[in-house]
mmCIF file of C-alpha atoms in Angstrom:
data_model
loop_
_atom_site.group_PDB
_atom_site.id
_atom_site.type_symbol
_atom_site.label_atom_id
_atom_site.label_comp_id
_atom_site.label_asym_id
_atom_site.label_seq_id
_atom_site.Cartn_x
_atom_site.Cartn_y
_atom_site.Cartn_z
ATOM 1 C CA UNK A 1303 41.312 115.698 94.983
ATOM 2 C CA UNK A 1304 40.048 116.769 91.940
ATOM 3 C CA UNK A 1305 41.367 114.874 88.661
ATOM 4 C CA UNK A 1306 42.821 118.307 87.539
ATOM 5 C CA UNK A 1307 44.703 118.655 90.729
ATOM 6 C CA UNK A 1308 45.868 115.028 90.140
ATOM 7 C CA UNK A 1309 47.124 115.535 86.839
ATOM 8 C CA UNK A 1310 48.694 118.696 87.701
ATOM 9 C CA UNK A 1311 50.387 117.073 90.709
ATOM 10 C CA UNK A 1312 51.542 113.904 88.889
ATOM 11 C CA UNK A 1313 52.919 115.986 85.831
ATOM 12 C CA UNK A 1314 55.017 118.261 88.843
ATOM 13 C CA UNK A 1315 56.199 115.255 90.577
ATOM 14 C CA UNK A 1316 57.324 113.562 87.059
ATOM 15 C CA UNK A 1317 58.981 116.758 85.658
ATOM 16 C CA UNK A 1318 61.061 117.182 89.274
ATOM 17 C CA UNK A 1319 61.989 113.374 89.149
ATOM 18 C CA UNK A 1320 63.374 114.288 85.790
ATOM 19 C CA UNK A 1321 65.331 117.087 87.033
ATOM 20 C CA UNK A 1322 66.798 115.257 90.063
ATOM 21 C CA UNK A 1323 67.745 112.496 87.624
ATOM 22 C CA UNK A 1324 69.355 115.030 85.279
ATOM 23 C CA UNK A 1325 71.127 116.775 87.855
ATOM 24 C CA UNK A 1326 72.594 113.246 89.181
ATOM 25 C CA UNK A 1327 73.529 112.147 85.841
ATOM 26 C CA UNK A 1328 75.077 115.542 85.374
ATOM 27 C CA UNK A 1329 76.773 115.036 88.420
ATOM 28 C CA UNK A 1330 77.957 111.578 87.513
ATOM 29 C CA UNK A 1331 79.272 112.381 84.317
ATOM 30 C CA UNK A 1332 81.559 115.408 85.732
ATOM 31 C CA UNK A 1333 82.919 113.265 88.184
ATOM 32 C CA UNK A 1334 83.627 110.625 85.629
ATOM 33 C CA UNK A 1335 86.305 112.661 84.039
ATOM 34 C CA UNK A 1336 88.243 112.583 86.937
ATOM 35 C CA UNK A 1337 90.245 109.594 89.018
ATOM 36 C CA UNK A 1338 88.468 108.538 91.541
ATOM 37 C CA UNK A 1339 89.227 106.341 94.622
ATOM 38 C CA UNK A 1340 87.016 103.006 94.903
ATOM 39 C CA UNK A 1341 87.758 100.917 97.861
ATOM 40 C CA UNK A 1342 91.473 99.742 97.512
ATOM 41 C CA UNK A 1343 91.293 100.635 93.858
ATOM 42 C CA UNK A 1344 92.492 103.808 92.101
ATOM 43 C CA UNK A 1345 89.951 104.191 89.012
ATOM 44 C CA UNK A 1346 90.812 106.205 85.976
ATOM 45 C CA UNK A 1347 88.451 108.644 84.674
ATOM 46 C CA UNK A 1348 87.248 105.538 82.069
ATOM 47 C CA UNK A 1349 86.661 103.641 85.348
ATOM 48 C CA UNK A 1350 89.012 101.121 85.105
ATOM 49 C CA UNK A 1351 91.608 100.306 87.429
ATOM 50 C CA UNK A 1352 94.583 102.544 87.150
ATOM 51 C CA UNK A 1353 98.074 101.052 88.368
ATOM 52 C CA UNK A 1354 100.517 104.168 88.566
ATOM 53 C CA UNK A 1355 103.780 103.657 86.626
ATOM 54 C CA UNK A 1356 105.622 106.748 86.321
ATOM 55 C CA UNK A 1357 108.771 109.191 87.759
ATOM 56 C CA UNK A 1358 109.258 112.158 89.951
ATOM 57 C CA UNK A 1359 110.654 115.331 88.348
ATOM 58 C CA UNK A 1360 112.774 115.773 91.060
ATOM 59 C CA UNK A 1361 115.511 118.269 91.595
ATOM 60 C CA UNK A 1362 113.677 120.581 88.941
ATOM 61 C CA UNK A 1363 112.024 123.040 91.144
ATOM 62 C CA UNK A 1364 113.166 121.791 94.545
ATOM 63 C CA UNK A 1365 116.793 121.525 93.984
ATOM 64 C CA UNK A 1366 118.798 119.319 96.257
ATOM 65 C CA UNK A 1367 122.362 119.347 96.909
ATOM 66 C CA UNK A 1368 123.489 115.559 96.183
ATOM 67 C CA UNK A 1369 122.012 115.844 92.507
ATOM 68 C CA UNK A 1370 124.642 118.340 91.757
ATOM 69 C CA UNK A 1371 127.347 116.073 93.657
ATOM 70 C CA UNK A 1372 127.562 118.178 96.687
ATOM 71 C CA UNK A 1373 127.767 116.813 100.403
ATOM 72 C CA UNK A 1374 127.002 119.204 103.260
ATOM 73 C CA UNK A 1375 125.326 121.949 101.000
ATOM 74 C CA UNK A 1376 122.381 119.683 100.680
ATOM 75 C CA UNK A 1377 119.210 122.038 100.151
ATOM 76 C CA UNK A 1378 118.232 124.850 97.902
ATOM 77 C CA UNK A 1379 119.155 127.474 100.695
ATOM 78 C CA UNK A 1380 122.351 126.332 100.956
ATOM 79 C CA UNK A 1381 123.103 125.364 97.255
ATOM 80 C CA UNK A 1382 121.941 129.275 96.433
ATOM 81 C CA UNK A 1383 124.310 130.569 99.167
ATOM 82 C CA UNK A 1384 127.116 128.568 97.691
ATOM 83 C CA UNK A 1385 126.676 129.936 94.184
ATOM 84 C CA UNK A 1386 126.002 133.756 95.211
ATOM 85 C CA UNK A 1387 129.184 133.520 96.749
ATOM 86 C CA UNK A 1388 130.803 132.118 94.140
ATOM 87 C CA UNK A 1389 129.380 134.547 91.180
ATOM 88 C CA UNK A 1390 126.868 137.006 93.201
ATOM 89 C CA UNK A 1391 123.034 137.351 93.415
ATOM 90 C CA UNK A 1392 122.276 138.676 89.968
ATOM 91 C CA UNK A 1393 124.441 135.848 88.172
ATOM 92 C CA UNK A 1394 123.017 133.302 90.570
ATOM 93 C CA UNK A 1395 119.266 134.468 89.686
ATOM 94 C CA UNK A 1396 119.601 134.031 86.312
ATOM 95 C CA UNK A 1397 121.168 130.548 86.595
ATOM 96 C CA UNK A 1398 118.090 129.705 88.541
ATOM 97 C CA UNK A 1399 115.904 130.980 85.695
ATOM 98 C CA UNK A 1400 117.108 129.491 82.985
ATOM 99 C CA UNK A 1401 117.898 126.366 84.859
ATOM 100 C CA UNK A 1402 113.832 125.824 85.273
ATOM 101 C CA UNK A 1403 113.628 126.563 81.528
ATOM 102 C CA UNK A 1404 116.349 123.682 80.585
ATOM 103 C CA UNK A 1405 115.844 120.934 83.046
ATOM 104 C CA UNK A 1406 112.291 120.006 82.233
ATOM 105 C CA UNK A 1407 111.243 120.635 78.619
ATOM 106 C CA UNK A 1408 108.411 119.440 75.951
ATOM 107 C CA UNK A 1409 111.367 116.957 75.024
ATOM 108 C CA UNK A 1410 111.678 115.384 78.682
ATOM 109 C CA UNK A 1411 108.066 114.640 78.931
ATOM 110 C CA UNK A 1412 107.656 113.551 74.971
ATOM 111 C CA UNK A 1413 110.742 110.871 76.413
ATOM 112 C CA UNK A 1414 108.707 109.799 79.662
ATOM 113 C CA UNK A 1415 105.983 108.818 77.746
ATOM 114 C CA UNK A 1416 107.597 107.372 75.019
ATOM 115 C CA UNK A 1417 109.334 104.834 77.327
ATOM 116 C CA UNK A 1418 105.707 103.903 78.599
ATOM 117 C CA UNK A 1419 105.332 105.367 81.680
ATOM 118 C CA UNK A 1420 101.933 106.641 82.266
ATOM 119 C CA UNK A 1421 102.317 109.601 84.746
ATOM 120 C CA UNK A 1422 104.502 111.811 86.588
ATOM 121 C CA UNK A 1423 105.027 113.279 90.304
ATOM 122 C CA UNK A 1424 105.858 116.797 89.896
ATOM 123 C CA UNK A 1425 107.605 117.830 93.481
ATOM 124 C CA UNK A 1426 107.479 121.481 93.990
ATOM 125 C CA UNK A 1427 108.532 124.304 96.973
ATOM 126 C CA UNK A 1428 105.522 126.614 98.356
ATOM 127 C CA UNK A 1429 107.775 129.297 97.607
ATOM 128 C CA UNK A 1430 106.848 129.659 93.932
ATOM 129 C CA UNK A 1431 103.539 130.271 95.224
ATOM 130 C CA UNK A 1432 104.472 133.370 97.591
ATOM 131 C CA UNK A 1433 106.716 136.469 96.986
ATOM 132 C CA UNK A 1434 109.729 135.126 99.067
ATOM 133 C CA UNK A 1435 112.791 135.112 97.076
ATOM 134 C CA UNK A 1436 113.395 131.614 95.265
ATOM 135 C CA UNK A 1437 115.026 130.505 92.494
ATOM 136 C CA UNK A 1438 115.651 134.073 91.190
ATOM 137 C CA UNK A 1439 112.419 135.491 91.482
ATOM 138 C CA UNK A 1440 109.741 136.407 93.790
ATOM 139 C CA UNK A 1441 106.592 135.668 91.889
ATOM 140 C CA UNK A 1442 103.763 134.318 93.666
ATOM 141 C CA UNK A 1443 102.187 132.950 90.394
ATOM 142 C CA UNK A 1444 105.680 131.652 89.209
ATOM 143 C CA UNK A 1445 104.437 127.788 90.252
ATOM 144 C CA UNK A 1446 101.186 128.165 88.139
ATOM 145 C CA UNK A 1447 103.589 129.365 85.000
ATOM 146 C CA UNK A 1448 105.903 126.342 85.561
ATOM 147 C CA UNK A 1449 103.338 123.690 86.007
ATOM 148 C CA UNK A 1450 100.812 124.973 83.706
ATOM 149 C CA UNK A 1451 103.373 124.356 81.165
ATOM 150 C CA UNK A 1452 103.946 120.941 82.158
ATOM 151 C CA UNK A 1453 100.688 119.738 82.669
ATOM 152 C CA UNK A 1454 100.077 121.102 79.119
ATOM 153 C CA UNK A 1455 102.674 119.007 78.025
ATOM 154 C CA UNK A 1456 101.498 115.888 79.861
ATOM 155 C CA UNK A 1457 98.204 116.135 78.661
ATOM 156 C CA UNK A 1458 99.100 116.140 74.909
ATOM 157 C CA UNK A 1459 101.153 113.137 75.535
ATOM 158 C CA UNK A 1460 98.564 111.373 77.656
ATOM 159 C CA UNK A 1461 100.510 111.323 81.167
ATOM 160 C CA UNK A 1462 99.048 111.961 84.468
ATOM 161 C CA UNK A 1463 100.076 113.993 87.391
ATOM 162 C CA UNK A 1464 100.513 114.367 90.857
ATOM 163 C CA UNK A 1465 101.173 117.326 92.566
ATOM 164 C CA UNK A 1466 103.820 116.871 95.408
ATOM 165 C CA UNK A 1467 104.289 120.042 97.990
ATOM 166 C CA UNK A 1468 107.847 118.831 99.049
ATOM 167 C CA UNK A 1469 108.709 121.966 100.918
ATOM 168 C CA UNK A 1470 106.109 123.301 102.691
ATOM 169 C CA UNK A 1471 106.242 126.607 104.948
ATOM 170 C CA UNK A 1472 108.391 125.939 107.976
ATOM 171 C CA UNK A 1473 109.552 122.760 106.610
ATOM 172 C CA UNK A 1474 107.589 119.484 107.523
ATOM 173 C CA UNK A 1475 110.530 117.397 107.507
ATOM 174 C CA UNK A 1476 113.058 119.083 109.482
ATOM 175 C CA UNK A 1477 116.021 117.648 107.049
ATOM 176 C CA UNK A 1478 117.630 119.083 104.092
ATOM 177 C CA UNK A 1479 114.742 117.717 101.565
ATOM 178 C CA UNK A 1480 112.098 120.439 102.634
ATOM 179 C CA UNK A 1481 114.740 123.105 102.670
ATOM 180 C CA UNK A 1482 113.965 124.112 106.172
ATOM 181 C CA UNK A 1483 115.802 125.260 109.383
ATOM 182 C CA UNK A 1484 116.516 121.681 110.684
ATOM 183 C CA UNK A 1485 112.867 121.610 112.165
ATOM 184 C CA UNK A 1486 109.428 120.783 111.203
ATOM 185 C CA UNK A 1487 107.993 124.015 112.378
ATOM 186 C CA UNK A 1488 104.750 123.685 110.316
ATOM 187 C CA UNK A 1489 103.397 121.688 112.875
ATOM 188 C CA UNK A 1490 104.009 124.328 115.637
ATOM 189 C CA UNK A 1491 103.308 127.387 113.911
ATOM 190 C CA UNK A 1492 99.990 128.718 113.237
ATOM 191 C CA UNK A 1493 101.118 131.313 110.359
ATOM 192 C CA UNK A 1494 103.029 128.498 108.657
ATOM 193 C CA UNK A 1495 99.839 126.125 109.054
ATOM 194 C CA UNK A 1496 97.981 129.126 107.632
ATOM 195 C CA UNK A 1497 100.061 129.515 104.829
ATOM 196 C CA UNK A 1498 100.547 125.772 104.047
ATOM 197 C CA UNK A 1499 96.619 125.948 103.623
ATOM 198 C CA UNK A 1500 96.206 128.661 101.763
ATOM 199 C CA UNK A 1501 98.618 127.894 99.353
ATOM 200 C CA UNK A 1502 97.062 124.501 98.452
ATOM 201 C CA UNK A 1503 93.630 126.257 98.195
ATOM 202 C CA UNK A 1504 95.044 128.397 95.447
ATOM 203 C CA UNK A 1505 96.526 125.337 93.836
ATOM 204 C CA UNK A 1506 93.341 123.628 94.156
ATOM 205 C CA UNK A 1507 91.323 126.413 92.957
ATOM 206 C CA UNK A 1508 93.373 126.687 89.877
ATOM 207 C CA UNK A 1509 92.994 123.043 89.086
ATOM 208 C CA UNK A 1510 89.976 122.225 90.034
ATOM 209 C CA UNK A 1511 88.510 121.264 86.615
ATOM 210 C CA UNK A 1512 92.045 119.934 85.330
ATOM 211 C CA UNK A 1513 91.533 116.184 84.466
ATOM 212 C CA UNK A 1514 95.168 115.457 83.915
ATOM 213 C CA UNK A 1515 95.567 115.603 87.606
ATOM 214 C CA UNK A 1516 95.187 112.381 89.912
ATOM 215 C CA UNK A 1517 95.598 114.257 93.102
ATOM 216 C CA UNK A 1518 97.279 116.261 95.512
ATOM 217 C CA UNK A 1519 100.295 114.778 97.623
ATOM 218 C CA UNK A 1520 99.835 116.941 100.635
ATOM 219 C CA UNK A 1521 103.323 116.811 102.437
ATOM 220 C CA UNK A 1522 106.350 115.138 101.208
ATOM 221 C CA UNK A 1523 107.782 112.691 103.902
ATOM 222 C CA UNK A 1524 106.924 114.933 107.260
ATOM 223 C CA UNK A 1525 108.600 114.705 110.486
ATOM 224 C CA UNK A 1526 111.791 112.920 110.389
ATOM 225 C CA UNK A 1527 112.717 110.421 113.014
ATOM 226 C CA UNK A 1528 115.694 112.688 114.566
ATOM 227 C CA UNK A 1529 113.723 114.545 117.010
ATOM 228 C CA UNK A 1530 112.882 113.473 120.693
ATOM 229 C CA UNK A 1531 109.733 114.786 120.297
ATOM 230 C CA UNK A 1532 108.378 112.871 117.405
ATOM 231 C CA UNK A 1533 105.800 111.173 118.776
ATOM 232 C CA UNK A 1534 104.134 114.350 119.874
ATOM 233 C CA UNK A 1535 104.998 115.718 116.202
ATOM 234 C CA UNK A 1536 103.259 112.428 114.657
ATOM 235 C CA UNK A 1537 100.005 113.184 116.598
ATOM 236 C CA UNK A 1538 99.423 116.578 114.803
ATOM 237 C CA UNK A 1539 99.926 115.451 111.664
ATOM 238 C CA UNK A 1540 96.662 113.951 110.366
ATOM 239 C CA UNK A 1541 94.811 117.217 112.424
ATOM 240 C CA UNK A 1542 97.148 119.150 109.438
ATOM 241 C CA UNK A 1543 96.105 116.981 106.614
ATOM 242 C CA UNK A 1544 92.627 117.397 107.753
ATOM 243 C CA UNK A 1545 93.093 121.260 107.834
ATOM 244 C CA UNK A 1546 94.594 121.569 104.338
ATOM 245 C CA UNK A 1547 91.784 118.761 103.187
ATOM 246 C CA UNK A 1548 89.100 121.200 104.261
ATOM 247 C CA UNK A 1549 90.654 124.196 102.611
ATOM 248 C CA UNK A 1550 90.795 122.200 99.358
ATOM 249 C CA UNK A 1551 87.212 121.090 99.343
ATOM 250 C CA UNK A 1552 86.057 124.560 99.681
ATOM 251 C CA UNK A 1553 87.230 124.874 96.404
ATOM 252 C CA UNK A 1554 87.587 121.407 94.720
ATOM 253 C CA UNK A 1555 85.603 118.290 95.102
ATOM 254 C CA UNK A 1556 86.750 116.728 92.256
ATOM 255 C CA UNK A 1557 90.975 115.415 92.917
ATOM 256 C CA UNK A 1558 92.100 113.084 95.041
ATOM 257 C CA UNK A 1559 94.137 113.904 98.441
ATOM 258 C CA UNK A 1560 97.218 111.859 98.727
ATOM 259 C CA UNK A 1561 98.583 111.787 102.623
ATOM 260 C CA UNK A 1562 102.163 110.247 103.489
ATOM 261 C CA UNK A 1563 103.197 108.860 106.517
ATOM 262 C CA UNK A 1564 105.271 110.048 109.126
ATOM 263 C CA UNK A 1565 109.228 109.111 109.242
ATOM 264 C CA UNK A 1566 110.020 109.061 105.346
ATOM 265 C CA UNK A 1567 106.318 108.461 104.374
ATOM 266 C CA UNK A 1568 106.852 104.896 106.374
ATOM 267 C CA UNK A 1569 104.935 105.315 109.350
ATOM 268 C CA UNK A 1570 101.412 104.613 108.878
ATOM 269 C CA UNK A 1571 100.462 104.074 112.721
ATOM 270 C CA UNK A 1572 99.927 108.125 113.274
ATOM 271 C CA UNK A 1573 96.568 107.620 111.203
ATOM 272 C CA UNK A 1574 93.489 107.028 112.781
ATOM 273 C CA UNK A 1575 90.768 108.258 110.639
ATOM 274 C CA UNK A 1576 90.231 107.411 107.157
ATOM 275 C CA UNK A 1577 87.074 108.373 106.365
ATOM 276 C CA UNK A 1578 86.918 112.185 106.390
ATOM 277 C CA UNK A 1579 87.156 112.307 103.144
ATOM 278 C CA UNK A 1580 85.666 110.370 100.579
ATOM 279 C CA UNK A 1581 88.298 110.539 97.630
ATOM 280 C CA UNK A 1582 91.572 110.207 99.733
ATOM 281 C CA UNK A 1583 94.190 107.541 99.470
ATOM 282 C CA UNK A 1584 98.334 107.023 100.727
ATOM 283 C CA UNK A 1585 101.499 107.442 99.840
ATOM 284 C CA UNK A 1586 104.459 105.348 100.998
ATOM 285 C CA UNK A 1587 108.020 105.620 100.190
ATOM 286 C CA UNK A 1588 110.542 103.231 100.909
ATOM 287 C CA UNK A 1589 114.369 102.674 100.011
ATOM 288 C CA UNK A 1590 117.542 100.240 100.286
ATOM 289 C CA UNK A 1591 115.623 97.403 101.492
ATOM 290 C CA UNK A 1592 115.208 93.887 100.638
ATOM 291 C CA UNK A 1593 113.009 92.941 97.866
ATOM 292 C CA UNK A 1594 111.088 90.194 99.836
ATOM 293 C CA UNK A 1595 107.207 90.178 100.756
ATOM 294 C CA UNK A 1596 107.848 91.338 104.218
ATOM 295 C CA UNK A 1597 109.417 94.728 103.017
ATOM 296 C CA UNK A 1598 106.078 95.869 101.746
ATOM 297 C CA UNK A 1599 103.655 93.791 103.646
ATOM 298 C CA UNK A 1600 103.139 96.753 106.257
ATOM 299 C CA UNK A 1601 101.828 98.817 103.591
ATOM 300 C CA UNK A 1602 99.423 95.889 102.209
ATOM 301 C CA UNK A 1603 98.078 95.400 105.846
ATOM 302 C CA UNK A 1604 97.315 99.424 105.995
ATOM 303 C CA UNK A 1605 95.927 99.221 102.556
ATOM 304 C CA UNK A 1606 93.470 96.248 103.898
ATOM 305 C CA UNK A 1607 92.764 97.935 107.108
ATOM 306 C CA UNK A 1608 91.565 101.161 105.644
ATOM 307 C CA UNK A 1609 90.002 99.741 102.266
ATOM 308 C CA UNK A 1610 92.024 102.555 100.708
ATOM 309 C CA UNK A 1611 94.520 102.585 97.893
ATOM 310 C CA UNK A 1612 98.416 102.944 98.947
ATOM 311 C CA UNK A 1613 101.047 103.811 96.102
ATOM 312 C CA UNK A 1614 104.758 104.025 96.311
ATOM 313 C CA UNK A 1615 105.290 107.788 95.645
ATOM 314 C CA UNK A 1616 109.352 107.441 95.633
ATOM 315 C CA UNK A 1617 111.617 104.497 95.598
ATOM 316 C CA UNK A 1618 114.392 103.621 93.612
ATOM 317 C CA UNK A 1619 118.501 105.188 94.040
ATOM 318 C CA UNK A 1620 119.711 101.353 93.524
ATOM 319 C CA UNK A 1621 121.287 99.167 91.197
ATOM 320 C CA UNK A 1622 118.838 98.169 87.911
ATOM 321 C CA UNK A 1623 118.919 94.473 89.822
ATOM 322 C CA UNK A 1624 117.452 96.046 92.651
ATOM 323 C CA UNK A 1625 115.084 98.499 90.753
ATOM 324 C CA UNK A 1626 113.233 95.714 88.431
ATOM 325 C CA UNK A 1627 113.069 93.360 91.942
ATOM 326 C CA UNK A 1628 111.253 96.110 93.745
ATOM 327 C CA UNK A 1629 109.100 97.117 91.153
ATOM 328 C CA UNK A 1630 107.973 93.521 90.405
ATOM 329 C CA UNK A 1631 107.506 93.475 93.888
ATOM 330 C CA UNK A 1632 105.067 96.443 93.970
ATOM 331 C CA UNK A 1633 103.140 95.350 90.927
ATOM 332 C CA UNK A 1634 102.598 91.960 92.412
ATOM 333 C CA UNK A 1635 100.691 93.727 95.279
ATOM 334 C CA UNK A 1636 99.175 96.115 92.836
ATOM 335 C CA UNK A 1637 100.906 99.017 94.231
ATOM 336 C CA UNK A 1638 101.751 101.805 91.964
ATOM 337 C CA UNK A 1639 104.931 103.416 91.715
ATOM 338 C CA UNK A 1640 106.905 106.644 90.785
ATOM 339 C CA UNK A 1641 110.600 105.965 91.150
ATOM 340 C CA UNK A 1642 113.097 108.759 91.994
ATOM 341 C CA UNK A 1643 114.262 110.269 90.143
ATOM 342 C CA UNK A 1644 113.873 111.140 86.334
ATOM 343 C CA UNK A 1645 117.088 113.224 85.885
ATOM 344 C CA UNK A 1646 120.618 114.346 87.706
ATOM 345 C CA UNK A 1647 123.919 114.887 87.703
ATOM 346 C CA UNK A 1648 126.449 112.048 86.371
ATOM 347 C CA UNK A 1649 124.563 108.986 87.800
ATOM 348 C CA UNK A 1650 122.834 106.246 86.171
ATOM 349 C CA UNK A 1651 120.146 105.672 88.799
ATOM 350 C CA UNK A 1652 117.926 107.636 87.099
ATOM 351 C CA UNK A 1653 116.086 107.689 83.682
ATOM 352 C CA UNK A 1654 118.512 110.325 82.101
ATOM 353 C CA UNK A 1655 121.661 111.357 83.523
ATOM 354 C CA UNK A 1656 123.602 114.774 83.276
ATOM 355 C CA UNK A 1657 127.290 115.220 82.476
ATOM 356 C CA UNK A 1658 129.236 117.324 84.728
ATOM 357 C CA UNK A 1659 130.704 120.318 82.779
ATOM 358 C CA UNK A 1660 134.573 120.335 82.834
ATOM 359 C CA UNK A 1661 135.953 122.195 85.951
ATOM 360 C CA UNK A 1662 132.544 121.102 87.968
ATOM 361 C CA UNK A 1663 134.874 119.557 90.581
ATOM 362 C CA UNK A 1664 135.986 122.781 91.692
ATOM 363 C CA UNK A 1665 132.595 123.999 92.522
ATOM 364 C CA UNK A 1666 132.118 120.838 94.382
ATOM 365 C CA UNK A 1667 135.349 121.249 96.217
ATOM 366 C CA UNK A 1668 134.477 124.826 96.734
ATOM 367 C CA UNK A 1669 131.347 123.878 98.514
ATOM 368 C CA UNK A 1670 133.303 121.596 100.910
ATOM 369 C CA UNK A 1671 135.876 124.083 102.112
ATOM 370 C CA UNK A 1672 135.493 125.969 105.126
ATOM 371 C CA UNK A 1673 133.233 129.149 104.504
ATOM 372 C CA UNK A 1674 132.949 130.440 107.770
ATOM 373 C CA UNK A 1675 134.154 134.089 107.117
ATOM 374 C CA UNK A 1676 134.354 136.562 104.265
ATOM 375 C CA UNK A 1677 138.076 135.810 104.258
ATOM 376 C CA UNK A 1678 137.760 132.009 103.795
ATOM 377 C CA UNK A 1679 135.232 132.432 100.818
ATOM 378 C CA UNK A 1680 137.550 134.913 99.347
ATOM 379 C CA UNK A 1681 140.373 131.978 99.738
ATOM 380 C CA UNK A 1682 138.360 129.249 98.706
ATOM 381 C CA UNK A 1683 136.534 130.114 95.606
ATOM 382 C CA UNK A 1684 137.852 129.589 92.035
ATOM 383 C CA UNK A 1685 137.976 132.681 89.562
ATOM 384 C CA UNK A 1686 134.363 134.194 88.802
ATOM 385 C CA UNK A 1687 134.991 134.157 85.356
ATOM 386 C CA UNK A 1688 135.397 130.522 85.385
ATOM 387 C CA UNK A 1689 132.556 129.715 87.720
ATOM 388 C CA UNK A 1690 130.470 131.574 85.084
ATOM 389 C CA UNK A 1691 131.550 129.497 82.271
ATOM 390 C CA UNK A 1692 131.065 126.153 84.481
ATOM 391 C CA UNK A 1693 127.585 127.144 84.980
ATOM 392 C CA UNK A 1694 126.947 128.403 81.456
ATOM 393 C CA UNK A 1695 128.112 124.731 80.126
ATOM 394 C CA UNK A 1696 125.611 122.981 82.709
ATOM 395 C CA UNK A 1697 122.715 124.909 81.546
ATOM 396 C CA UNK A 1698 123.415 123.527 78.053
ATOM 397 C CA UNK A 1699 124.389 119.941 79.740
ATOM 398 C CA UNK A 1700 120.989 119.679 81.482
ATOM 399 C CA UNK A 1701 119.051 119.984 77.935
ATOM 400 C CA UNK A 1702 117.390 116.468 77.228
ATOM 401 C CA UNK A 1703 119.362 116.388 73.937
ATOM 402 C CA UNK A 1704 122.582 116.369 75.727
ATOM 403 C CA UNK A 1705 121.759 114.202 78.471
ATOM 404 C CA UNK A 1706 122.608 110.123 78.558
ATOM 405 C CA UNK A 1707 119.580 107.921 78.703
ATOM 406 C CA UNK A 1708 120.418 104.921 81.148
ATOM 407 C CA UNK A 1709 119.239 101.846 79.038
ATOM 408 C CA UNK A 1710 119.270 99.497 81.996
ATOM 409 C CA UNK A 1711 117.304 101.613 84.747
ATOM 410 C CA UNK A 1712 114.887 102.088 82.311
ATOM 411 C CA UNK A 1713 114.073 98.517 81.436
ATOM 412 C CA UNK A 1714 114.613 97.463 85.061
ATOM 413 C CA UNK A 1715 111.270 99.543 85.382
ATOM 414 C CA UNK A 1716 109.682 97.262 82.731
ATOM 415 C CA UNK A 1717 109.659 100.035 80.075
ATOM 416 C CA UNK A 1718 111.536 100.850 76.994
ATOM 417 C CA UNK A 1719 114.710 103.245 76.365
#
């Protein structure tokens, strides 16, 4: 090789190497803007371990009956039906639209951060991303409108966010918490699965560059324990997660995918492959247990087995003493947490409580009565005028400035009221 050719070769090789180095550095810098999985650790964008300590914004865009003091009227669909029987469809739709505006506001997010929390988990209903009627609208972009606003407030406060599909197409749980028809049809219906994946792909594309988001909690508490074929359904869970993850990775390689176990996010024997995605972690839920090491050891063992992070996506609904003890147990095992929930009606096992309006007991009683015929509905309900006034007052009471801060609960979480 002549000296001139050798010089050109060396120059080309040097320039090529520099380009590769720049590309690698750029990629590394890009990735460093996002939360990452590093073995059993969740790492913040600054590279330091991040222990999740936060709260769930339950009931905001996934209403649950018990948070309104209802019993059998336990899911959004049933609450919505009862309200429409009381005041009609138009009035009910306006109620839900204003409920969304008032229940979680900038003031709520500011207060969560003020107590010392570092993150929130945001449960949502899949219908917010479709044209199906839901909470007074049928706007397939409504979810983005609401979540974008909250993420903006969280970024301003320095809070991080996990997005949780609490109610999936067809139902993933088969109980009231997924607003389904009593069975986890998601796992047996191709159309539901396609919609599930397409919604997550839309969400991932929209938020691909959003650094405030930790990751995507793909399904809340899949496959309740009540079904005789639950073992067969359990076998479909991991493949379903893989399908959704593949859809997400087409548009977003930055964010972590978060997988919950079967049977209330408690059964992790259903998983066989914890290497199909580099940025993957697990979430567990547990309520009403003791506060001993034995009550989290199965989660610790699974973490050690998979070498993946695991965190408590939901727990709580208990006394301040229990909350304090269980929170300390989780932290001693390096398990982060989002307690449940931030706000609900007339209860203290939450950060802030909503005062029930005068007359709310009449609406609660209506939901308990026999409403199996139009005649019985007419006999059971209070006057529409009175009901409108009660609902209007509830919309005022749910505003942050009208809520009661539960100091004991917040202190039990190791935070400052």
